[in-house]
mmCIF file of C-alpha atoms in Angstrom:
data_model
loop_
_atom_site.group_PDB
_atom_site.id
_atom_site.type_symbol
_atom_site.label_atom_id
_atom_site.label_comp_id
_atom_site.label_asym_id
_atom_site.label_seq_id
_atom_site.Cartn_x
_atom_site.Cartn_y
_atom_site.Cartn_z
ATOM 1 C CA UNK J 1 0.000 0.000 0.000
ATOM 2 C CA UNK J 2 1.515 3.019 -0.775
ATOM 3 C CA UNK J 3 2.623 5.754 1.403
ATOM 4 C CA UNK J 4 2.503 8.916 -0.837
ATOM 5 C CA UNK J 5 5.833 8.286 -1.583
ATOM 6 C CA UNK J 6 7.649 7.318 -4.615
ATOM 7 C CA UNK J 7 10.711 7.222 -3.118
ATOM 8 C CA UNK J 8 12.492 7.002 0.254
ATOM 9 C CA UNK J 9 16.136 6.585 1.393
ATOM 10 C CA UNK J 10 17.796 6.888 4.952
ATOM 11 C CA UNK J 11 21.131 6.553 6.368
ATOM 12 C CA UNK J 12 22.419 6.204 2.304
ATOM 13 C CA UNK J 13 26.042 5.585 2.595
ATOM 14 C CA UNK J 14 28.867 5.017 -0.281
ATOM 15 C CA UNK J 15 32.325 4.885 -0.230
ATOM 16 C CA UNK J 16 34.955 4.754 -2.503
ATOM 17 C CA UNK J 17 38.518 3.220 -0.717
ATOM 18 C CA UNK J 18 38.795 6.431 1.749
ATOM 19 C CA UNK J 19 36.139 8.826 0.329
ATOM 20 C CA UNK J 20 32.259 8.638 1.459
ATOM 21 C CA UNK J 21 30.482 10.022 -1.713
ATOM 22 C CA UNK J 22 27.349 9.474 0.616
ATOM 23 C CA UNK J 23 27.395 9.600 4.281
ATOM 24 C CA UNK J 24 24.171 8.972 6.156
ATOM 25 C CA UNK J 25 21.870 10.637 3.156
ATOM 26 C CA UNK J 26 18.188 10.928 3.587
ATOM 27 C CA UNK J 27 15.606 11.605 1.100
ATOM 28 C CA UNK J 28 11.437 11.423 0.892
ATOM 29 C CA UNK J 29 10.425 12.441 -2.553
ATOM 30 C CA UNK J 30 6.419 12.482 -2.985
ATOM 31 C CA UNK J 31 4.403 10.889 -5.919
ATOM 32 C CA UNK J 32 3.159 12.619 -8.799
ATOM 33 C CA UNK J 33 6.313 15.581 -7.993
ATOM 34 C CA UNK J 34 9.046 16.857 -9.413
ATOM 35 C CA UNK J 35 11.341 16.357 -6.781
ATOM 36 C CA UNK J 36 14.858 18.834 -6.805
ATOM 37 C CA UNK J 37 18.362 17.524 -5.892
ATOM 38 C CA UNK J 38 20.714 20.041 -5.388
ATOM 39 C CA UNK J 39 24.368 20.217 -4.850
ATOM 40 C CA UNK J 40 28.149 21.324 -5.559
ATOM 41 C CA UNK J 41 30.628 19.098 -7.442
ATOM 42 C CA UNK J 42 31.088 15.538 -5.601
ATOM 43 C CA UNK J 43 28.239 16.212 -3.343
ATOM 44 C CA UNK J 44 26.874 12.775 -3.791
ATOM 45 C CA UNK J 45 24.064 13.458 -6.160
ATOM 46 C CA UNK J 46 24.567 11.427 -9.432
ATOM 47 C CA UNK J 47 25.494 8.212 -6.890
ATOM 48 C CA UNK J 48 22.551 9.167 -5.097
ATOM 49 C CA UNK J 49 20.271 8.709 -8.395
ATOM 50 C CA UNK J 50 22.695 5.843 -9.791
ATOM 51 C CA UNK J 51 22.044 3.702 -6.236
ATOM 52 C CA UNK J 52 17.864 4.520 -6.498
ATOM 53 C CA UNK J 53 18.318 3.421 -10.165
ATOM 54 C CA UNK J 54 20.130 0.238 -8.793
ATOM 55 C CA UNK J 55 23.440 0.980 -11.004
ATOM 56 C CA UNK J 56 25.366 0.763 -8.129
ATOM 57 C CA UNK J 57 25.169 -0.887 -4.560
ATOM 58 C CA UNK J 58 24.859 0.982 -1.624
ATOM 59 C CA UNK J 59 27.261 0.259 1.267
ATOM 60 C CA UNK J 60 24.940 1.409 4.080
ATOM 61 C CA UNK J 61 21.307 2.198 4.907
ATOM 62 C CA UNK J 62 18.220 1.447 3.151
ATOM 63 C CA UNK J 63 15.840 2.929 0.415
ATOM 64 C CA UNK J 64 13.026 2.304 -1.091
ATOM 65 C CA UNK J 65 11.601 2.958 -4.838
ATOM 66 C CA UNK J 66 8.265 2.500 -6.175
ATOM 67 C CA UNK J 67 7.637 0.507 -2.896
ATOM 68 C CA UNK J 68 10.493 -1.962 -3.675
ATOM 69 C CA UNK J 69 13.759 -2.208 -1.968
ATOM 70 C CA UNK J 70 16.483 -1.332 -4.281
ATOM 71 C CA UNK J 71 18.891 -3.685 -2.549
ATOM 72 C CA UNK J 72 16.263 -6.787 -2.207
ATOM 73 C CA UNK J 73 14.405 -6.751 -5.183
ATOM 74 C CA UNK J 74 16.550 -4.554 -7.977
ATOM 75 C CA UNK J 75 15.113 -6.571 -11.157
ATOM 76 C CA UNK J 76 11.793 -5.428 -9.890
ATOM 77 C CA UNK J 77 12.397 -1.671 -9.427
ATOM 78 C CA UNK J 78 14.078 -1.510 -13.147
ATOM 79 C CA UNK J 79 10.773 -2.212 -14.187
ATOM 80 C CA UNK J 80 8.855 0.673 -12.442
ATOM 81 C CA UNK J 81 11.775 3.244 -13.531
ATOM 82 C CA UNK J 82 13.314 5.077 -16.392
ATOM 83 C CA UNK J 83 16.303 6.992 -16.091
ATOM 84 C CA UNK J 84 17.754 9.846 -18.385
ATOM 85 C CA UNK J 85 21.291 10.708 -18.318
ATOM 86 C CA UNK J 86 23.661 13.503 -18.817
ATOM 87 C CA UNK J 87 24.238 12.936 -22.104
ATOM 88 C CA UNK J 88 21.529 11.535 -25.035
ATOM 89 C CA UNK J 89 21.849 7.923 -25.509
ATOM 90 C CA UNK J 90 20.291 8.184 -28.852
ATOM 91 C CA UNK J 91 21.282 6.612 -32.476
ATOM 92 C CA UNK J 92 21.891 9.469 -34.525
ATOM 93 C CA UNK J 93 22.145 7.469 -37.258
ATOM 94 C CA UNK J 94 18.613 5.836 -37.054
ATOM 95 C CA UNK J 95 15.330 8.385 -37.241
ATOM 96 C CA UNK J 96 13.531 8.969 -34.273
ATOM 97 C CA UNK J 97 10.960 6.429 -34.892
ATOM 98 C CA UNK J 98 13.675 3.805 -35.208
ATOM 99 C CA UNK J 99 15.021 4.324 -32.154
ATOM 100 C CA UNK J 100 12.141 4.050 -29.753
ATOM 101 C CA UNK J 101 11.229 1.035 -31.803
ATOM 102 C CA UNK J 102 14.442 -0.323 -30.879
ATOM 103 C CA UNK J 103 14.364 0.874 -27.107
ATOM 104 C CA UNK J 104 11.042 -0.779 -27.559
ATOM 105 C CA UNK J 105 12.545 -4.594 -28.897
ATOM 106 C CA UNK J 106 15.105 -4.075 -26.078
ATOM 107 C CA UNK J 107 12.504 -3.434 -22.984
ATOM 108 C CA UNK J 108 11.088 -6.826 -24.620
ATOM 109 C CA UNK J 109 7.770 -5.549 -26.449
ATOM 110 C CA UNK J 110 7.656 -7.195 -29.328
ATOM 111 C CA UNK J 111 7.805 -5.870 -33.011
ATOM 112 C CA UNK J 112 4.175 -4.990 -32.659
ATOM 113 C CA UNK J 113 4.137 -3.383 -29.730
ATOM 114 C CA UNK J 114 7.027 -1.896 -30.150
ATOM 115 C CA UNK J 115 6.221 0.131 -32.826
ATOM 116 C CA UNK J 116 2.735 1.302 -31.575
ATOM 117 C CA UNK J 117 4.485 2.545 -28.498
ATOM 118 C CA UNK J 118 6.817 4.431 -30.634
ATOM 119 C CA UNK J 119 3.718 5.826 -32.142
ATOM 120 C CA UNK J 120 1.876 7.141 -28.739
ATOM 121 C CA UNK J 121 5.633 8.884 -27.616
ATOM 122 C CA UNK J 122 6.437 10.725 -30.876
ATOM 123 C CA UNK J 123 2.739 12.555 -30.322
ATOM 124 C CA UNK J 124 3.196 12.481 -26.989
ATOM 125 C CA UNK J 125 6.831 14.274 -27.332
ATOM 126 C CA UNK J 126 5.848 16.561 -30.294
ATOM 127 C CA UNK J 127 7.839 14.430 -32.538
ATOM 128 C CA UNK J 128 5.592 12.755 -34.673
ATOM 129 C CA UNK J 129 6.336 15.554 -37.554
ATOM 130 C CA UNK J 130 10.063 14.474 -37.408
ATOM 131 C CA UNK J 131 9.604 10.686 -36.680
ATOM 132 C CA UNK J 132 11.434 9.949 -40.104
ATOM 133 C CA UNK J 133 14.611 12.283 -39.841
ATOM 134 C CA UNK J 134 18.022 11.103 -38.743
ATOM 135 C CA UNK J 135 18.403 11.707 -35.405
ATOM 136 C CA UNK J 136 21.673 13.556 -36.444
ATOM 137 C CA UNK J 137 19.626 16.416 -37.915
ATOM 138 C CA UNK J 138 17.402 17.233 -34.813
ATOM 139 C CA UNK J 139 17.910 19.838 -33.184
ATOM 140 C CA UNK J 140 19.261 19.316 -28.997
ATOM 141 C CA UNK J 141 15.912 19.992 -27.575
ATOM 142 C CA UNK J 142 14.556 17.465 -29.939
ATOM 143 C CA UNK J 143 17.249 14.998 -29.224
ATOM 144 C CA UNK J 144 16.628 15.378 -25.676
ATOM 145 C CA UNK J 145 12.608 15.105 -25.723
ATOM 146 C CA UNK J 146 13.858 11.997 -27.715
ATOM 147 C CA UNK J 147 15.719 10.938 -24.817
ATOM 148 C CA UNK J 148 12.955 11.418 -22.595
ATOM 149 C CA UNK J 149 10.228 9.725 -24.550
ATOM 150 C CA UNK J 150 13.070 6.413 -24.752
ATOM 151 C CA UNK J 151 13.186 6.987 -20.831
ATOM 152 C CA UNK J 152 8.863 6.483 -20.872
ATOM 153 C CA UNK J 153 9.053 3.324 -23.236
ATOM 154 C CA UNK J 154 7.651 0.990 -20.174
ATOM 155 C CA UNK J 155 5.548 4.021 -18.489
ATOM 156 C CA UNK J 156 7.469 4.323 -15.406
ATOM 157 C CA UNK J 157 5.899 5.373 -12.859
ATOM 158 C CA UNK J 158 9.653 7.296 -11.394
ATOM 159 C CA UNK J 159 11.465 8.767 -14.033
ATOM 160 C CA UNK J 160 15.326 9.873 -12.805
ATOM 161 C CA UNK J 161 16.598 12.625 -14.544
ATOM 162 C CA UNK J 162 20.017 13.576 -14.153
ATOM 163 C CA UNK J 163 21.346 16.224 -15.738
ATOM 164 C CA UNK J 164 18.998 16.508 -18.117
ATOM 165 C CA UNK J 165 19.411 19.786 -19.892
ATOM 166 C CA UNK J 166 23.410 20.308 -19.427
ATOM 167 C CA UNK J 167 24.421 22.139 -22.837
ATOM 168 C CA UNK J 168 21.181 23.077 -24.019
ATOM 169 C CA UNK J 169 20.002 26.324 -25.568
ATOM 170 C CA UNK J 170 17.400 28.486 -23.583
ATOM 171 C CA UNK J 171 15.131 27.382 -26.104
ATOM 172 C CA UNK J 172 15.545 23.866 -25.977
ATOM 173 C CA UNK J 173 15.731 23.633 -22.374
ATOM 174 C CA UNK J 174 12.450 25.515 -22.343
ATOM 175 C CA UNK J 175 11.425 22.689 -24.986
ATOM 176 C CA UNK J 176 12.430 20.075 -22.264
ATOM 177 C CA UNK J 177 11.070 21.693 -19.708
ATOM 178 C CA UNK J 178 7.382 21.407 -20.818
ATOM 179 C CA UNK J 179 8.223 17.745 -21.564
ATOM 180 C CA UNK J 180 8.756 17.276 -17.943
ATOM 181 C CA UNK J 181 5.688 19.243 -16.706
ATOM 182 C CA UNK J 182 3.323 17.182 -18.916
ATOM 183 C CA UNK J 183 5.154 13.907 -17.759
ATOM 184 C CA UNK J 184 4.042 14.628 -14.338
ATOM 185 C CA UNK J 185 0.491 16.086 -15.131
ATOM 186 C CA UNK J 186 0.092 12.042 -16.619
ATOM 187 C CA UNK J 187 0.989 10.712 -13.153
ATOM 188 C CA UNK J 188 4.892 10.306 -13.258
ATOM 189 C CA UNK J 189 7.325 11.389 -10.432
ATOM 190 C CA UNK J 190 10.526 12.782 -11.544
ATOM 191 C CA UNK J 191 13.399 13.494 -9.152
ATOM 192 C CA UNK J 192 16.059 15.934 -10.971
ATOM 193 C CA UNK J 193 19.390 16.441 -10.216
ATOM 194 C CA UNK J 194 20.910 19.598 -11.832
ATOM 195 C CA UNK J 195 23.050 22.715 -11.456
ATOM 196 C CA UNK J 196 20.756 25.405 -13.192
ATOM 197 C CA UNK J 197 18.728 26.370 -10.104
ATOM 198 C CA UNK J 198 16.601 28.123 -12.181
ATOM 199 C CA UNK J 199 15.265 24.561 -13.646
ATOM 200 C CA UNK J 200 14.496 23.494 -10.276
ATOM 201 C CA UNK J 201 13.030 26.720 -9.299
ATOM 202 C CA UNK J 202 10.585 26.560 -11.966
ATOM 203 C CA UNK J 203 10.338 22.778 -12.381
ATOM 204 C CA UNK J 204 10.530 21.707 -8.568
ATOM 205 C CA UNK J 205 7.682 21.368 -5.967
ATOM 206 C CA UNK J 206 10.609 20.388 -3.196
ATOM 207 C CA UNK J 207 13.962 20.830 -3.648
ATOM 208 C CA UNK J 208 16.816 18.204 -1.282
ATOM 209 C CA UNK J 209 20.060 20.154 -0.867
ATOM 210 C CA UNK J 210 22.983 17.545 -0.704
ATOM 211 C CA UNK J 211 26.118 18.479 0.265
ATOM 212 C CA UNK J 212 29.575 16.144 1.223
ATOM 213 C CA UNK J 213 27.040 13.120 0.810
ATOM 214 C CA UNK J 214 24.285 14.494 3.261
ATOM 215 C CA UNK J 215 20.962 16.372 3.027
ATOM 216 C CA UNK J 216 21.802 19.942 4.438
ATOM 217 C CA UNK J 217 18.595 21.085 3.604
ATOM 218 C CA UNK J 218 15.002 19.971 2.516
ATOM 219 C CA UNK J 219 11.925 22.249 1.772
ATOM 220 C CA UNK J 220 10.088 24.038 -0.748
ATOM 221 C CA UNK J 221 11.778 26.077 -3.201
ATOM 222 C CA UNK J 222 10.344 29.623 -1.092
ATOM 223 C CA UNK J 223 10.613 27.812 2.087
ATOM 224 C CA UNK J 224 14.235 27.522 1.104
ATOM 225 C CA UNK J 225 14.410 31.047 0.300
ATOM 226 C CA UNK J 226 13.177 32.188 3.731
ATOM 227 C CA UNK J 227 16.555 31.178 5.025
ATOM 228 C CA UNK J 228 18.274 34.250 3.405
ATOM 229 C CA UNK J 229 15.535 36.446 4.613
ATOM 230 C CA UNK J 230 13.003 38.419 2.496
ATOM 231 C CA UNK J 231 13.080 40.832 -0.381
ATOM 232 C CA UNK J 232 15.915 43.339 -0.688
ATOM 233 C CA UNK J 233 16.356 46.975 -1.821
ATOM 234 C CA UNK J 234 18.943 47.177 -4.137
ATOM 235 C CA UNK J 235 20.977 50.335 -5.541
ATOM 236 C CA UNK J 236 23.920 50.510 -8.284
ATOM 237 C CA UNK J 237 25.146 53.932 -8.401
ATOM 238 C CA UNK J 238 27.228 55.354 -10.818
ATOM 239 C CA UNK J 239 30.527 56.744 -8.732
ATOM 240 C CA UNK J 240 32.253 54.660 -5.841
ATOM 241 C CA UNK J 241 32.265 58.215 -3.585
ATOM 242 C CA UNK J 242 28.575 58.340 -3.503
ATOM 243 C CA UNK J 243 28.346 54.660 -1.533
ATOM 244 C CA UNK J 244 28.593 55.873 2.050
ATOM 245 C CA UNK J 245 25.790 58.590 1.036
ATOM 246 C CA UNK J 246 23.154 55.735 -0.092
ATOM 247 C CA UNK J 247 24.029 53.435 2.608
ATOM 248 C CA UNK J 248 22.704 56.424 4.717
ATOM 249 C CA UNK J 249 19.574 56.592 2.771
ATOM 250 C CA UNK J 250 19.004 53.031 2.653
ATOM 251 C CA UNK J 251 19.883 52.662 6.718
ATOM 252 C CA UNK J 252 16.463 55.281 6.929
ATOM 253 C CA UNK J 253 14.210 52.198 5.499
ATOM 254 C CA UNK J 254 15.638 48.909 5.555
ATOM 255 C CA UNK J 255 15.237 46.159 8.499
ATOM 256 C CA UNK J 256 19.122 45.732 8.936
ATOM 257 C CA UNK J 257 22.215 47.084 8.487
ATOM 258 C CA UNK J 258 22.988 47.847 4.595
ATOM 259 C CA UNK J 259 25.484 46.194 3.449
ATOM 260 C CA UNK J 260 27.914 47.812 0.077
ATOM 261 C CA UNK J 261 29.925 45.881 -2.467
ATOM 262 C CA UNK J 262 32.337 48.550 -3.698
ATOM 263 C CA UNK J 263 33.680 46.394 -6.396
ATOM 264 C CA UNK J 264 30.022 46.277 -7.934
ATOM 265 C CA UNK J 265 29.178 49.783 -6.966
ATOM 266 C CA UNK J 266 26.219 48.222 -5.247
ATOM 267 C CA UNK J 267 24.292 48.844 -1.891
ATOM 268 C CA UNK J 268 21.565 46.618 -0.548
ATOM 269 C CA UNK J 269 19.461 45.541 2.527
ATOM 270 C CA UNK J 270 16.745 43.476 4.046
ATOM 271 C CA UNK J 271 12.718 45.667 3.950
ATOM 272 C CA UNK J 272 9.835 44.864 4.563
ATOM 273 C CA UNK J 273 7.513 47.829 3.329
ATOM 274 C CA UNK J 274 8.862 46.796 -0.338
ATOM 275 C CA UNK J 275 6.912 49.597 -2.213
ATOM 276 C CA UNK J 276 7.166 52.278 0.615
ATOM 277 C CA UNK J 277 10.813 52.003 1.006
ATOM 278 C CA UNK J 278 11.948 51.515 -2.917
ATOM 279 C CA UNK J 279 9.954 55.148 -2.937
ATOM 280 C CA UNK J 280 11.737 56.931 -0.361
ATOM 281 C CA UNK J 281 14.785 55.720 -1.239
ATOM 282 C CA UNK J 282 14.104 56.207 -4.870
ATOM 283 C CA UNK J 283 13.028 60.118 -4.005
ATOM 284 C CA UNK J 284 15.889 60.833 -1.336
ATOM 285 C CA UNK J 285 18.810 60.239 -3.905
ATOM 286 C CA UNK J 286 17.122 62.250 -6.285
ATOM 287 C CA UNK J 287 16.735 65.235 -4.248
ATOM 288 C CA UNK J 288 20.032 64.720 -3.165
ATOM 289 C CA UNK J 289 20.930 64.615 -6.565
ATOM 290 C CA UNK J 290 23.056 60.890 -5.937
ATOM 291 C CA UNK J 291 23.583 59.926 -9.873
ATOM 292 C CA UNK J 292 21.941 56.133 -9.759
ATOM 293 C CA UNK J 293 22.925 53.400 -12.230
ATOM 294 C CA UNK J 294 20.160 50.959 -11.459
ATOM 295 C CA UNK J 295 17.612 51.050 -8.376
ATOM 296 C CA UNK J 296 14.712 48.328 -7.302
ATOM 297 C CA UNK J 297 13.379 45.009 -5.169
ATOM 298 C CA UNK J 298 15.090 41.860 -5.049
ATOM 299 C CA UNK J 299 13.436 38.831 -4.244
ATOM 300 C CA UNK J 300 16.314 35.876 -2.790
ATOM 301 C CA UNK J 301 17.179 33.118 -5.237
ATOM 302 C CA UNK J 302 18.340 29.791 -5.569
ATOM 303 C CA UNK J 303 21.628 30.761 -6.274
ATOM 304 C CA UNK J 304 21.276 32.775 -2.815
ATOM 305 C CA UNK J 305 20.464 29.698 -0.588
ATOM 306 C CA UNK J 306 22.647 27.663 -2.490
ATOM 307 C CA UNK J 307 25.792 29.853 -1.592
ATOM 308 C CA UNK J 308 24.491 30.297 1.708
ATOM 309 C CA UNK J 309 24.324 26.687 2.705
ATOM 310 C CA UNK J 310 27.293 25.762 0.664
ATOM 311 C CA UNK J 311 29.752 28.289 0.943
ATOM 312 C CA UNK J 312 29.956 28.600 -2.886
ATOM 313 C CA UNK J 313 27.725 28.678 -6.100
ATOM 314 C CA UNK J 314 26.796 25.594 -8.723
ATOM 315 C CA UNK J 315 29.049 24.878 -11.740
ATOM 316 C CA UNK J 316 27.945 22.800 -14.709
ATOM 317 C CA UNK J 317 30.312 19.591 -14.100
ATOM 318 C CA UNK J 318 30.098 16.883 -11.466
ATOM 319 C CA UNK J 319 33.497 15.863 -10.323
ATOM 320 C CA UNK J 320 35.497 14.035 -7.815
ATOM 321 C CA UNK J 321 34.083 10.014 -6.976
ATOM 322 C CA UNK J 322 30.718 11.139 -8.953
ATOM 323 C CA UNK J 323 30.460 9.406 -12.706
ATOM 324 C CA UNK J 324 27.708 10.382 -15.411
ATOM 325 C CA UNK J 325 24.720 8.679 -15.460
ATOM 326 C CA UNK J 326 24.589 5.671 -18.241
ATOM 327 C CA UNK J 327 21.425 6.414 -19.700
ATOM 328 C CA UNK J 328 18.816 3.919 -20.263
ATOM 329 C CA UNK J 329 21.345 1.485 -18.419
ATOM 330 C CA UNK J 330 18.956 1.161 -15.468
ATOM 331 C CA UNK J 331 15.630 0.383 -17.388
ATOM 332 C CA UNK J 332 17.206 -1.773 -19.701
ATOM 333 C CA UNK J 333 18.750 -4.227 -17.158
#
């Protein structure tokens, strides 16, 4: 019976000779989510997904997908999971039909079925125009939505996506974005690891924060925004001199003590009246005649909590004991 969730793990531990690439990890990701895991290079995330996935055995703890254990009953939790990678494990040299067919003769449909599944994910992907072009001329939002419908061959009901956009255009990541909304509108529950935190901002219902193979942090993507306070006035101004003056002016409105970055020519501090103060400060340097580069509200980000918890900001690579993700490795198993 289930729970309401798709996924559990506690006490998660992994270690490579001396390093622990997990070390006591805990996660509860809810069904019918998308799910957030968050992190800095060798935090512990991609051997986080690749034990769930059952690529890899975990040394410690316990965790549960689908309802299955992942240690006790792998062969059964491949079958309730896809998995997408960092990279496209397309053919470019086949079309995009031919390669869900053959994802399809591999998960053991049959030629039949197999081909009317390819059907239902090429409309179900937006694909169906391009079904017959070479892989190799699609476009990298295409390739990925490929790579996602390939993931959805035996309608899993957890999809692990890893990475999933890394080197995509704005426009295709938009393009892969949607794919994963509608994925979950149809009942699937995705847990993504990634380092834009602007894809798990808008993608994300809960967001895990994992950091030297532990959750540091677990909440909603505004709950974890709370923890770097509210909404900030911020002013650029135009000459270094003129910072002391606007720190003055800012000191009149804000909730704490304003704090300048003279490298950035930049002032800024906690409020809580947003409109009220933006005004008066907005008015005072103009009657003071303060020449101002840029003034207005900022809301915390991502990238805010991330730094604060962390100590430093996302990059784009995973490094250290953590390995890419082998892309339909787990399902196909």
């Amino acid at each position: 019976m289930s729970d309401g969730y798709a996924v559990r793990a506690e006490g998660l531990e992994k270690r490579y000779g001396e390093k622990r690439a997990l070390d006591g990890f805990g996660l509860a990701v809810r069904e019918g989510t998308v799910h957030g895991l968050l992190g800095p290079n060798g935090a512990g995330k991609t051997t986080a997904v690749r034990i769930l996935s059952t690529l890899l055995r975990l040394d410690g703890g316990r965790a549960r997908v689908a309802g299955l254990d992942v240690a006790r009953q792998p062969r059964e939790v491949r079958a309730r999971i896809g998995l997408t990678g960092q990279y496209a494990a397309v053919d470019e040299v086949l079309t995009g039909r031919q390669n869900l067919e053959m994802f399809g003769r591999l998960f053991h449909l049959g030629g039949r079925r197999a081909r009317a599944r390819a059907v239902e994910l090429l409309e179900q992907f937006d694909l169906t125009d391009a079904a017959d072009r070479g892989v190799a001329k699609y476009s990298g939002g295409m390739r990925r939505r490929l790579d996602l419908a390939a993931s959805m061959i035996l309608a899993p009901s957890v999809l692990f996506l890893d990475e999933p956009t890394t080197g995509l255009d704005p426009r295709s990541r938009g393009e892969v974005w949607e794919s994963v909304r509608a994925l979950v509108a149809s009942g699937t529950t995705v847990l993504l690891t990634t380092q834009y935190l602007e894809e798990a901002d808008k993608l994300a219902s809960h967001i895990t924060v994992i950091d030297q193979g532990r959750s540091i942090a677990d909440d909603t993507p505004d709950g974890l925004k709370n923890l770097v306070g509210g909404d900030r006035i911020e002013v650029v101004v135009a000459e270094r001199a003129e910072i002391p003056r606007v720190v003055k002016v800012v000191a009149r409105v804000c909730d704490g003590e304003p704090e300048a970055d003279e490298e950035a020519l930049r002032v800024h501090a906690p409020v809580t009246d947003r409109v009220s103060a933006l005004t008066e400060v907005a008015r005072t340097l103009q009657d003071e005649g303060v020449a101002v580069e840029d003034i207005g509200l900022r809301r915390p980000s991502l990238d805010d909590v991330f730094l604060r918890l962390t100590g430093h900001r996302t990059s784009a690579e995973d490094s250290g004991a953590e390995k890419p993700s082998a892309g339909k490795e787990a399902v196909a198993a």
